[in-house]
Each structure stands twice: as C-alpha cells, then as structure tokens.
Amino acid sequence: MLKELIRQVHWALGLTLGLVLTVMGVTGTITAFDDEILRALDRGVIQVAPRQAPPLSPDALLARFAAQRPGAKPTLLTLQGEPGGSARVTFVPAGRSKDSTAPPEKLYLDPYDGRVLGQARGEAFFARILLLHRVLLLPGGSEGPGRQVTGAAALALLFFVISGIYLRWPRSPARWRAWLTFDPRQRGRALWRGLHVTVGTWVALAYLLSAVSGLSFSYDWWRDGLSRLLTGQAPPAKAAELTKAARKTSGKDGAAVKKPGRPSLDRAWAGMKAINGGRFDSAIVTIPKDAKATVRIRYLDLGAPHNRAFNELQLDPTTGTARKVARFDDLPLGRKLMQAMVAVHRGAFFGLPGRILVMTGAALLPGFFITGWLLYLDRRRGGRAARVLAKAAKRPARSAGGEEILVAFASQTGTAEQLAWRTAAALVEGGRVARVTSLASLDADALARADLLLVVAATYGEGEPPDAARAFARKLMDRPLDLPRLRYAVLALGDSAHADFCAFGRRLDAWLRASGSQAVCDLTVVDGGERDALALARWREVLTALGAAAPAETWSADHHEPWVLTAREHLNPGSPGGETWRVVLTPPDPARLVWTAGDIAEVVARAPDGDDRSPAPRDYSIASLPSEGHVELLVRQSVLPDGRLGLASGWLTRHAPLGSSVPMRLRANTNFHPPRQARPMILIGAGTGLAGLRGHLAHRAERSLTPTWLIFGERSPRADRYYADALEAWLASGVLRRLDRVFSREDQRREGPRYVQDILTRNPDVVRQWVDDDAAIFVCGGLAMAAAVDRVLASILGRERLDDLAAAGRYRRDIY
Ligand SMILES: Cc1cc2nc3c(=O)[nH]c(=O)nc-3n(C[C@H](O)[C@H](O)[C@H](O)COP(=O)(O)OP(=O)(O)OC[C@H]3O[C@@H](n4cnc5c(N)ncnc54)[C@H](O)[C@@H]3O)c2cc1C
Ligand SMILES: Cc1cc2nc3c(=O)[nH]c(=O)nc-3n(C[C@H](O)[C@H](O)[C@H](O)COP(=O)(O)O)c2cc1C
C-alpha cells in the first residue's frame, strides 16, 4: 500500500516537476565548466599581457573605476595573483533603486592602468543560463517565484532518488550486478525501464549531492538544518541579510559610530600579502560602506582544491593587522562543506571526478523525464486497451430487438473462447442479439432466465472441464436443474487422441437435456480445434438456421506465417532428463511482435526428409515478451520408441536449419494472461513449464508488479539451469520475493523436497497467507505435475475454494 502510494507520487511529481528538472539539468550541464570555457574564449579581458610595471593597488583601481563609472557603487573587488590577471569589480550601477532585485553588475579592469575592459566573451550568456538554472528567468530574481519552483524541483529530485531506490530495493543488495546492469538489447518498455531505473541508480549519488546542496540555496530552513547537522551551529547570515540588518541598525544606535564612506583598502591589502607572501591564486575584497569597518578579504591559495576554498581575513584598515585569520584547510569538514556549498553543488568539492559525475547526472536528467513519460504513456495505453476489452466483453452485442442469445465458453487455452466470440459476431451480423460470457459466470438463475444458450466447451485433464468451469460443474451439474424454457446447443472441443474425447461437452449436453431444456441441434464435436473444418462448417449451419449471417470466411483458416528460426541453444547438456532447447524465432514483419504473457505459439512442424509423418501443428508456451524482439520457446526434445525425435520438437531442436522458415501463428491464451489488476502471484512450474512463467516474470518486471513467488522444479541442479541467472537477478532486484527451486535427482538420499508440490506441502500456511493476500496462482507445465500440484493446493485451501479461485481467474493453468 505504502509502496503503491510512493510509486504514484514518484510518477506524479516526475511527469510535472520533471520538466523543471530537465531545464535545470540542461543548464547545469552547460555551466559545469563555464570558467574553463570563458578562459579559453578570452581575448584580453580576463587576462591581459603581463607588463614590467607592478599592478595597481586596490585603492588606485577603485579610483580609476570611479572616474570611468561615476555614481556606481562597488561592492567587491576581485584581484588575481597571476601576472596579467585582470581585476574585476562588482558594483551596483548608478541610479539603480535600493529595492531593485536585479543582480549587481561585473566588469573587468586592466590591472596595470584600471581601464574598464568590459565583460569576458560569453559571460553574459553564462550569466543568463545560470539565471535560468536558478530561477527559470522568472521575474523577481532570487526573491521571486522562480526560486520556489526550482526549490520544489530540488526537493522532488531528492524524493526521486530516495523513492526510486526504495521502489527497486533488491532482496539481496549484495547482488550488485542485477542492481547496476540492464540488457541494452531490450526494446520498448523493457528498455525504457532499464534505462530509467539502472542509469538512475548509477547517478543517484550525483543527484543526492545536487539536491541536498541546491536546497540550501532555496530554503533557509534547509540551510539552517544542514548547518546544524554539519557544524552544530546555525549558519552565518548571508551577505544580503547582513546588509539589510546593517541598514536597519544604522538608523538607531549604529548611527553614532558609523562613518559613511569607505576605508582605504591598501593597508589591508598589504596585510594580506604579509600573511600569504603575495602568493595567492585570487582574492576577493569586500568593500565596506563604513570608513572604520574592518576589511574582509577572502583569498584562494595557489593550487586551491576548488574555487570556494577561501581563506578568510578580517584586517584593520589603518594598520593592516589581521583581526581574524581562518584558513580553509584548518576548518573541520562540516564547516568546509557549509562554506563551499556551491562547490559541493557543482561536484568540484570532490575534484575533477566529482565535477564530471555531477555534470553527467545533470546531462542525464532530461532522459529520466523522457523515459518516465514513455513508461507512463505505455502504461496508459495498456490500461486503456484492457478497459476497452472489458467493456466489449460486458456489452450485449445488440443490433436489433428480440431474444438475447447467450454464448458461453469453457476454455483452457483460448480456442473455445475465440469460437464463442466468432459465434456471437456471426449472430450479431445477422441481426440477432448475442452476449458472450464465461460459463463460470453463469448460475442457475441466469440459466433459468435465458431463452437460448450456445455453449462452446473444451475438455481437459482426463475428461474434465477446463479449470475455470470446474466450480460450475461441481455446483450445478451434479443433478439436473429445472430449465424447461431454455433452448440450447453445445459445441464440444476435444482431441480424439484422448480416451475421454469431448467428455465435458458431452456431459454438458446430457445435463441440459436432463434439465428439461430443448436442444436446437445435435451435439457438435470438434476434433483438433480450428483444424476440424468439417465440424466447424456444421456449427456454422446451425448458426445460420438461428439467424446468423452467411459465412464470409471459413473459421478454420490457416493463418500461419513464415517466422525465421534465428537461434537455438542446448540448455541442459548432461541432464538425466530429455534435452531442453532454447529456440528463438523472429517474425516476418515486426508488426507481428504483438502478444501477451501467457500466449501460445502454434508451430506447424514437418518431418525431416525421408520420414513419412505429415506436417502437424504443436503448441508451445511463449517465454519472451514483444519488447525482446523475438519469440523464445523452451522445447523439450521428445524421443519416440523407435529412436526418431518427436515431430515438432525434433524439427525445432535439430532438423530445421538455422535461418529457415517456420510456419507459426501466435494464439491468444486469455485464460493464462496476467491478472487484470495488480496482485501477488504464485508461479508454479516444472521443466519447460518455466517458459510460460518466464513470460509472466518478465511482464511483472517490466511493470514493477510485486510480490511474486516462483516454485520451479527440474531434475538436476547442475545441468537443468535454464534462466538461472535471470531468476537470480529477479530475486536480487525484488521482482521475485521468493524463489524455491527443487531438483528431483539432486540427492536420492536427501530428505529435502524433490518436487514442486513438496514445497507447497511444506508451506501450507505461507500458501494460505498469499492467497488471503489476494494472490493468483499460475501453473505451467506437464499434466502430471499440474495434477499433483492441484491435489496439494486442494488439500491446503479446500477443493471448493480452489474451484472458486479458478472461476474468479485466480487459479490458472497452462498445462500439457
Ligand atoms: C498449451 C500447450 C503448451 C505447450 N508448451 C510446451 C512448451 O513450452 N515446451 C515444450 O517442450 N512442449 C510444450 N507443449 C507440448 C508440445 O506441444 C508438444 O506436444 C511436444 O513438443 C511434443 O511434440 P512433438 O511433435 O515433438 O512429438 P510428437 O511427434 O507429437 O510425439 C509426442 C509423444 O507422443 C508419443 N508418440 C508419438 N508417436 C509415437 C509412436 N509412433 N509410437 C509411440 N509413441 C509415440 C511419444 O511419447 C512422443 O514423445 C505444449 C503443449 C500445449 C498443449
Ligand atoms: C493437457 C491437455 C489435456 C486434454 N485432455 C483432453 C481430454 O481428456 N479429452 C479431449 O477430448 N480433449 C482433451 N484435450 C484437447 C482440448 O480439449 C482441445 O485441444 C481443445 O481444442 C482446447 O480448447 P481450448 O483452447 O479452448 O482450451 C486436452 C488438451 C490438453 C492440452
């Protein structure tokens, strides 16, 4: 809950104040090396040709300046120690009102004759960029609203760093690789997220520095707190505040001792030189407004670590003796940090690496704004698509009056559901009123109210209903209902290779008949889904008799397209089980890169030359997401008793040459799609079942959906290590809250769990807790594993509760 709230605030602030931070980042980058750039551009303003004559003293320089700029009020005089280094005077121009918030002006003077040299090339540009950085060029300067906005942005930056780290905090922080790296080959959402969170972690320190220091320029309460933290004292008052205070007191008792004018600076200047032997980089003389005031000179040593490492002197203007000497080097660290906050802000406090780090962080700020927006828009698109689907599913497809035809489906892998939608569409096209619904959502009342019911039902396990329809079968079908006014038809899907061919559809048909309903036609059985063109044509005839439009296309149309087998890799050499291969297929057209986690790839496989088996379709769970740019499968090589390889698994893992074309289509397996709403998930699978679960994990990682518990089983802990690195990385980064891996052949004598169901048996309370916390349980893999898991789950949760979870879409299985 708290995490979700933090995520929402992170989004909301990022999408708004992110723009201000973008501006601050760009301007911060431009000004990161402004001094160096100005010096490089300089043509005799910052530096003049050195001459034999000594440079003018401060008093002489100010006198020459006054002669050239009558009425201007100098506040600071900056002098350089290097021969030929120009002096610089900071002043309030003549005629400017006392209340003006405009910053003082600055001009360079020739150090030898005091001639005004003007501004350095590019100085006005950098001044403007700095103003943009500090106050967004808004009116009122540092007293105006700009400072509040940039202050708020700095606070937001601090929040982004802290909340960002909290949101992606890894379960095992020691796993730095997962924490600091991402896969640049990813695309779309996965890439944006990788960039956003991983690069964000790289530069988090820079942002922390910039935000913590930057806030002290915006908010006095922050500066005060920081100073108390670092030095144990309140900060010294800012120059502007000192001036204001001085103005106030000058009207009272201060007026008695104050002597307007300024003292001579030359004695104090000589006093400074006596202290540093005339060896200094630059010195700033604060020009007092009171002739008796002490003179404050701050100077940088030659080779000072940064341009804020000022030594501070307070000197008697008449004798030049120092009343106070504070060397930067002697200050405790906290005072150093407070005094040099600007250098901390720019990273210069930490030398060149610090400057580069801070500049890099600033330059990357726009990237976070952009990737944040891309992620937000992508999420909205996903949300909108889900809402449209949900609406369409609820809306009766009305086109004309008359009775409503209820089209119900019981589907495990989506074929029955898709046929139900096509059935309804054909009826609506013909002017009938039809509504599609899951059989699981119907109860006795709904059936009693219905006039005409068409059911499309698949069979699973050994003659059982699909998972979602189990509760319906258990609650309603154990005895006949009283449904005399209901007319109905059943389309039963199955596979004649199973002993209980179309058993659930047959049971439904018999039950409705026993409930007194009238069949509008005989049961239609479909062998092999959409491939059974004959059976589907018969069903279309039934629909036409009920008023559906005449068929415009055949439902069994083959939509397989030539995908390219681009890579395959044997993942478990030395395994006591069958060979497992990672098979990668790329689409004929990138527009085909559209599917959802849980979907199925249907491959039409052919036998190798000289083998007389006919081409046939086979299903494989998709392990990748569209953002990865390819379909990835985990294929177990099956071996027939005569030593030949299974038709499809042999073709994909051995016979088809790399680069060859594979006829394939992607089938929406809506039953195994991610839950509509964010909720905890328990993922359970064995062997190649990890494929379907990996798709879900990648989906949850992309959308930061947590928590997730993965229970995965294989045979050998040494050989069967598919996706081991990815799983560990997900565990480290918090995508997985819990990972249980069991290996049945690890050590036969060991007492520990060997199969996935053993993990459940040993953790009944944990399973119950997750389910109480609204978790969905997804199972993927072989039938035997799924049946064992189902039994254990039923023993922990109760059969009824498990069936109800299935009906509510919280217990879903992709099994084969
Ligand atoms: C929804 C779904 C998802 C699936 N996902 C995956 C997945 O992610 N990974 C995966 O590896 N599989 C998956 N499968 C299984 C996959 O579809 C295939 O069934 C599997 O690869 C075997 O197909 P095949 O063509 O290689 O073997 P086939 O040629 O169909 O042979 C399969 C088996 O049938 C038996 N058999 C076949 N011919 C003979 C014969 N003449 N005599 C005796 N026995 C015989 C053998 O036991 C053989 O191993 C999934 C299935 C479904 C329904
Ligand atoms: C694991 C598994 C078990 C199955 N068991 C049966 C069965 O017992 N009887 C049957 O007629 N068909 C069985 N089938 C075939 C399905 O009913 C058939 O493929 C159907 O078209 C699937 O429809 P659906 O995609 O809507 O779930 C089984 C299929 C699978 C993958």
mmCIF file of N, CA and C and ligand atoms in Angstrom, residues 410-418 456-464 466 493-504 526-531 600 619 667 669 781 783 815-816, ligand 2:
data_model
loop_
_atom_site.group_PDB
_atom_site.id
_atom_site.type_symbol
_atom_site.label_atom_id
_atom_site.label_comp_id
_atom_site.label_asym_id
_atom_site.label_seq_id
_atom_site.Cartn_x
_atom_site.Cartn_y
_atom_site.Cartn_z
ATOM 1 N N ALA A 410 -16.244 -22.422 -22.187
ATOM 2 C CA ALA A 410 -15.416 -23.042 -21.145
ATOM 3 C C ALA A 410 -14.119 -23.410 -21.848
ATOM 4 N N SER A 411 -13.079 -22.637 -21.553
ATOM 5 C CA SER A 411 -11.864 -22.737 -22.365
ATOM 6 C C SER A 411 -10.636 -22.767 -21.474
ATOM 7 N N GLN A 412 -9.637 -23.514 -21.886
ATOM 8 C CA GLN A 412 -8.385 -23.506 -21.133
ATOM 9 C C GLN A 412 -7.327 -22.699 -21.880
ATOM 10 N N THR A 413 -7.212 -22.933 -23.168
ATOM 11 C CA THR A 413 -6.146 -22.240 -23.907
ATOM 12 C C THR A 413 -6.713 -21.296 -24.970
ATOM 13 N N GLY A 414 -7.959 -20.928 -24.856
ATOM 14 C CA GLY A 414 -8.479 -19.829 -25.664
ATOM 15 C C GLY A 414 -9.233 -20.198 -26.929
ATOM 16 N N THR A 415 -9.127 -21.463 -27.404
ATOM 17 C CA THR A 415 -9.792 -21.795 -28.661
ATOM 18 C C THR A 415 -11.306 -21.685 -28.506
ATOM 19 N N ALA A 416 -11.819 -22.264 -27.440
ATOM 20 C CA ALA A 416 -13.271 -22.232 -27.228
ATOM 21 C C ALA A 416 -13.746 -20.786 -27.055
ATOM 22 N N GLU A 417 -12.954 -19.992 -26.359
ATOM 23 C CA GLU A 417 -13.352 -18.598 -26.147
ATOM 24 C C GLU A 417 -13.415 -17.869 -27.487
ATOM 25 N N GLN A 418 -12.407 -18.115 -28.303
ATOM 26 C CA GLN A 418 -12.379 -17.427 -29.599
ATOM 27 C C GLN A 418 -13.559 -17.854 -30.475
ATOM 28 N N VAL A 456 -19.735 -23.240 -25.961
ATOM 29 C CA VAL A 456 -18.554 -23.789 -26.621
ATOM 30 C C VAL A 456 -17.657 -24.279 -25.489
ATOM 31 N N ALA A 457 -17.430 -25.606 -25.402
ATOM 32 C CA ALA A 457 -16.744 -26.138 -24.225
ATOM 33 C C ALA A 457 -15.630 -27.101 -24.602
ATOM 34 N N ALA A 458 -14.457 -26.864 -24.040
ATOM 35 C CA ALA A 458 -13.326 -27.770 -24.249
ATOM 36 C C ALA A 458 -13.269 -28.785 -23.110
ATOM 37 N N THR A 459 -12.441 -29.794 -23.295
ATOM 38 C CA THR A 459 -12.262 -30.824 -22.262
ATOM 39 C C THR A 459 -10.788 -30.874 -21.877
ATOM 40 N N TYR A 460 -10.534 -31.078 -20.608
ATOM 41 C CA TYR A 460 -9.126 -31.110 -20.142
ATOM 42 C C TYR A 460 -8.864 -32.273 -19.217
ATOM 43 N N GLY A 461 -7.584 -32.388 -18.848
ATOM 44 C CA GLY A 461 -7.177 -33.451 -17.917
ATOM 45 C C GLY A 461 -7.603 -34.779 -18.516
ATOM 46 N N GLU A 462 -8.362 -35.550 -17.736
ATOM 47 C CA GLU A 462 -8.914 -36.793 -18.296
ATOM 48 C C GLU A 462 -10.423 -36.669 -18.293
ATOM 49 N N GLY A 463 -10.907 -35.980 -19.320
ATOM 50 C CA GLY A 463 -12.351 -35.810 -19.464
ATOM 51 C C GLY A 463 -12.941 -34.769 -18.536
ATOM 52 N N GLU A 464 -12.117 -33.863 -18.035
ATOM 53 C CA GLU A 464 -12.624 -32.878 -17.079
ATOM 54 C C GLU A 464 -12.911 -31.531 -17.733
ATOM 55 N N PRO A 466 -12.483 -27.462 -18.288
ATOM 56 C CA PRO A 466 -11.382 -26.508 -18.108
ATOM 57 C C PRO A 466 -11.461 -25.932 -16.691
ATOM 58 N N LEU A 493 -15.278 -29.091 -27.818
ATOM 59 C CA LEU A 493 -13.924 -29.174 -28.386
ATOM 60 C C LEU A 493 -13.152 -30.268 -27.662
ATOM 61 N N GLY A 494 -12.365 -30.993 -28.432
ATOM 62 C CA GLY A 494 -11.558 -32.027 -27.803
ATOM 63 C C GLY A 494 -10.529 -32.567 -28.773
ATOM 64 N N ASP A 495 -9.932 -33.622 -28.340
ATOM 65 C CA ASP A 495 -8.889 -34.238 -29.157
ATOM 66 C C ASP A 495 -9.127 -35.741 -29.081
ATOM 67 N N SER A 496 -9.371 -36.358 -30.250
ATOM 68 C CA SER A 496 -9.758 -37.768 -30.250
ATOM 69 C C SER A 496 -8.620 -38.675 -29.792
ATOM 70 N N ALA A 497 -7.422 -38.097 -29.602
ATOM 71 C CA ALA A 497 -6.316 -38.911 -29.070
ATOM 72 C C ALA A 497 -6.574 -39.242 -27.601
ATOM 73 N N HIS A 498 -7.454 -38.474 -26.968
ATOM 74 C CA HIS A 498 -7.777 -38.733 -25.558
ATOM 75 C C HIS A 498 -8.930 -39.722 -25.454
ATOM 76 N N ALA A 499 -8.827 -40.582 -24.434
ATOM 77 C CA ALA A 499 -9.884 -41.584 -24.249
ATOM 78 C C ALA A 499 -11.226 -40.898 -24.010
ATOM 79 N N ASP A 500 -11.204 -39.802 -23.243
ATOM 80 C CA ASP A 500 -12.462 -39.104 -22.917
ATOM 81 C C ASP A 500 -12.707 -37.985 -23.908
ATOM 82 N N PHE A 501 -12.852 -38.369 -25.149
ATOM 83 C CA PHE A 501 -12.959 -37.361 -26.208
ATOM 84 C C PHE A 501 -14.196 -36.474 -25.982
ATOM 85 N N CYS A 502 -13.948 -35.194 -25.873
ATOM 86 C CA CYS A 502 -15.019 -34.194 -25.704
ATOM 87 C C CYS A 502 -15.948 -34.510 -24.525
ATOM 88 N N ALA A 503 -15.366 -35.122 -23.498
ATOM 89 C CA ALA A 503 -16.204 -35.598 -22.396
ATOM 90 C C ALA A 503 -16.996 -34.479 -21.720
ATOM 91 N N PHE A 504 -16.357 -33.327 -21.503
ATOM 92 C CA PHE A 504 -17.084 -32.276 -20.773
ATOM 93 C C PHE A 504 -18.227 -31.712 -21.622
ATOM 94 N N VAL A 526 -15.805 -31.253 -32.041
ATOM 95 C CA VAL A 526 -14.709 -30.723 -32.855
ATOM 96 C C VAL A 526 -13.430 -31.432 -32.430
ATOM 97 N N ASP A 527 -12.776 -32.049 -33.376
ATOM 98 C CA ASP A 527 -11.538 -32.776 -33.056
ATOM 99 C C ASP A 527 -10.332 -31.965 -33.548
ATOM 100 N N GLY A 528 -9.594 -31.389 -32.606
ATOM 101 C CA GLY A 528 -8.390 -30.636 -33.005
ATOM 102 C C GLY A 528 -8.655 -29.164 -33.221
ATOM 103 N N GLY A 529 -9.622 -28.608 -32.511
ATOM 104 C CA GLY A 529 -9.845 -27.152 -32.552
ATOM 105 C C GLY A 529 -10.186 -26.650 -33.936
ATOM 106 N N GLU A 530 -9.550 -25.538 -34.297
ATOM 107 C CA GLU A 530 -9.910 -24.882 -35.568
ATOM 108 C C GLU A 530 -9.498 -25.681 -36.792
ATOM 109 N N ARG A 531 -8.798 -26.778 -36.573
ATOM 110 C CA ARG A 531 -8.374 -27.557 -37.747
ATOM 111 C C ARG A 531 -9.499 -28.450 -38.264
ATOM 112 N N ILE A 600 0.366 -18.430 -26.643
ATOM 113 C CA ILE A 600 0.913 -19.683 -27.170
ATOM 114 C C ILE A 600 1.360 -19.498 -28.613
ATOM 115 N N ASP A 619 1.633 -26.858 -30.005
ATOM 116 C CA ASP A 619 1.622 -25.626 -29.191
ATOM 117 C C ASP A 619 2.872 -25.511 -28.328
ATOM 118 N N ARG A 667 -1.257 -17.567 -30.667
ATOM 119 C CA ARG A 667 -2.659 -17.674 -30.236
ATOM 120 C C ARG A 667 -2.850 -17.029 -28.874
ATOM 121 N N ASN A 669 -3.964 -16.746 -25.447
ATOM 122 C CA ASN A 669 -4.360 -17.733 -24.434
ATOM 123 C C ASN A 669 -4.904 -16.956 -23.246
ATOM 124 N N GLY A 781 3.152 -26.239 -17.206
ATOM 125 C CA GLY A 781 3.995 -27.415 -17.414
ATOM 126 C C GLY A 781 3.179 -28.664 -17.652
ATOM 127 N N LEU A 783 1.143 -32.296 -17.405
ATOM 128 C CA LEU A 783 -0.114 -32.672 -16.776
ATOM 129 C C LEU A 783 0.092 -33.330 -15.402
ATOM 130 N N ILE A 815 -1.335 -26.115 -19.167
ATOM 131 C CA ILE A 815 -0.750 -27.450 -18.959
ATOM 132 C C ILE A 815 -0.865 -28.320 -20.201
ATOM 133 N N TYR A 816 0.040 -29.267 -20.282
ATOM 134 C CA TYR A 816 0.067 -30.105 -21.483
ATOM 135 C C TYR A 816 0.601 -31.498 -21.175
HETATM 136 C C1 LIG B 2 -3.352 -31.208 -21.225
HETATM 137 C C2 LIG B 2 -4.486 -31.431 -22.151
HETATM 138 C C3 LIG B 2 -5.448 -32.363 -21.816
HETATM 139 C C4 LIG B 2 -6.511 -32.601 -22.690
HETATM 140 N N1 LIG B 2 -7.454 -33.548 -22.355
HETATM 141 C C5 LIG B 2 -8.449 -33.822 -23.234
HETATM 142 C C6 LIG B 2 -9.401 -34.861 -22.953
HETATM 143 O O1 LIG B 2 -9.358 -35.529 -21.945
HETATM 144 N N2 LIG B 2 -10.369 -35.066 -23.875
HETATM 145 C C7 LIG B 2 -10.457 -34.353 -25.030
HETATM 146 O O2 LIG B 2 -11.345 -34.604 -25.843
HETATM 147 N N3 LIG B 2 -9.594 -33.351 -25.315
HETATM 148 C C8 LIG B 2 -8.579 -33.071 -24.465
HETATM 149 N N4 LIG B 2 -7.677 -32.097 -24.754
HETATM 150 C C9 LIG B 2 -7.798 -31.339 -26.012
HETATM 151 C C10 LIG B 2 -8.516 -29.976 -25.823
HETATM 152 O O3 LIG B 2 -9.817 -30.136 -25.331
HETATM 153 C C11 LIG B 2 -8.553 -29.304 -27.182
HETATM 154 O O4 LIG B 2 -7.208 -29.010 -27.548
HETATM 155 C C12 LIG B 2 -9.377 -28.037 -27.237
HETATM 156 O O5 LIG B 2 -9.403 -27.573 -28.578
HETATM 157 C C13 LIG B 2 -8.777 -26.955 -26.376
HETATM 158 O O6 LIG B 2 -9.652 -25.847 -26.304
HETATM 159 P P1 LIG B 2 -9.255 -24.518 -25.520
HETATM 160 O O7 LIG B 2 -8.124 -23.887 -26.270
HETATM 161 O O8 LIG B 2 -10.461 -23.646 -25.532
HETATM 162 O O9 LIG B 2 -8.877 -24.884 -24.121
HETATM 163 C C14 LIG B 2 -6.613 -31.871 -23.900
HETATM 164 C C15 LIG B 2 -5.620 -30.922 -24.211
HETATM 165 C C16 LIG B 2 -4.572 -30.709 -23.362
HETATM 166 C C17 LIG B 2 -3.522 -29.714 -23.734
#
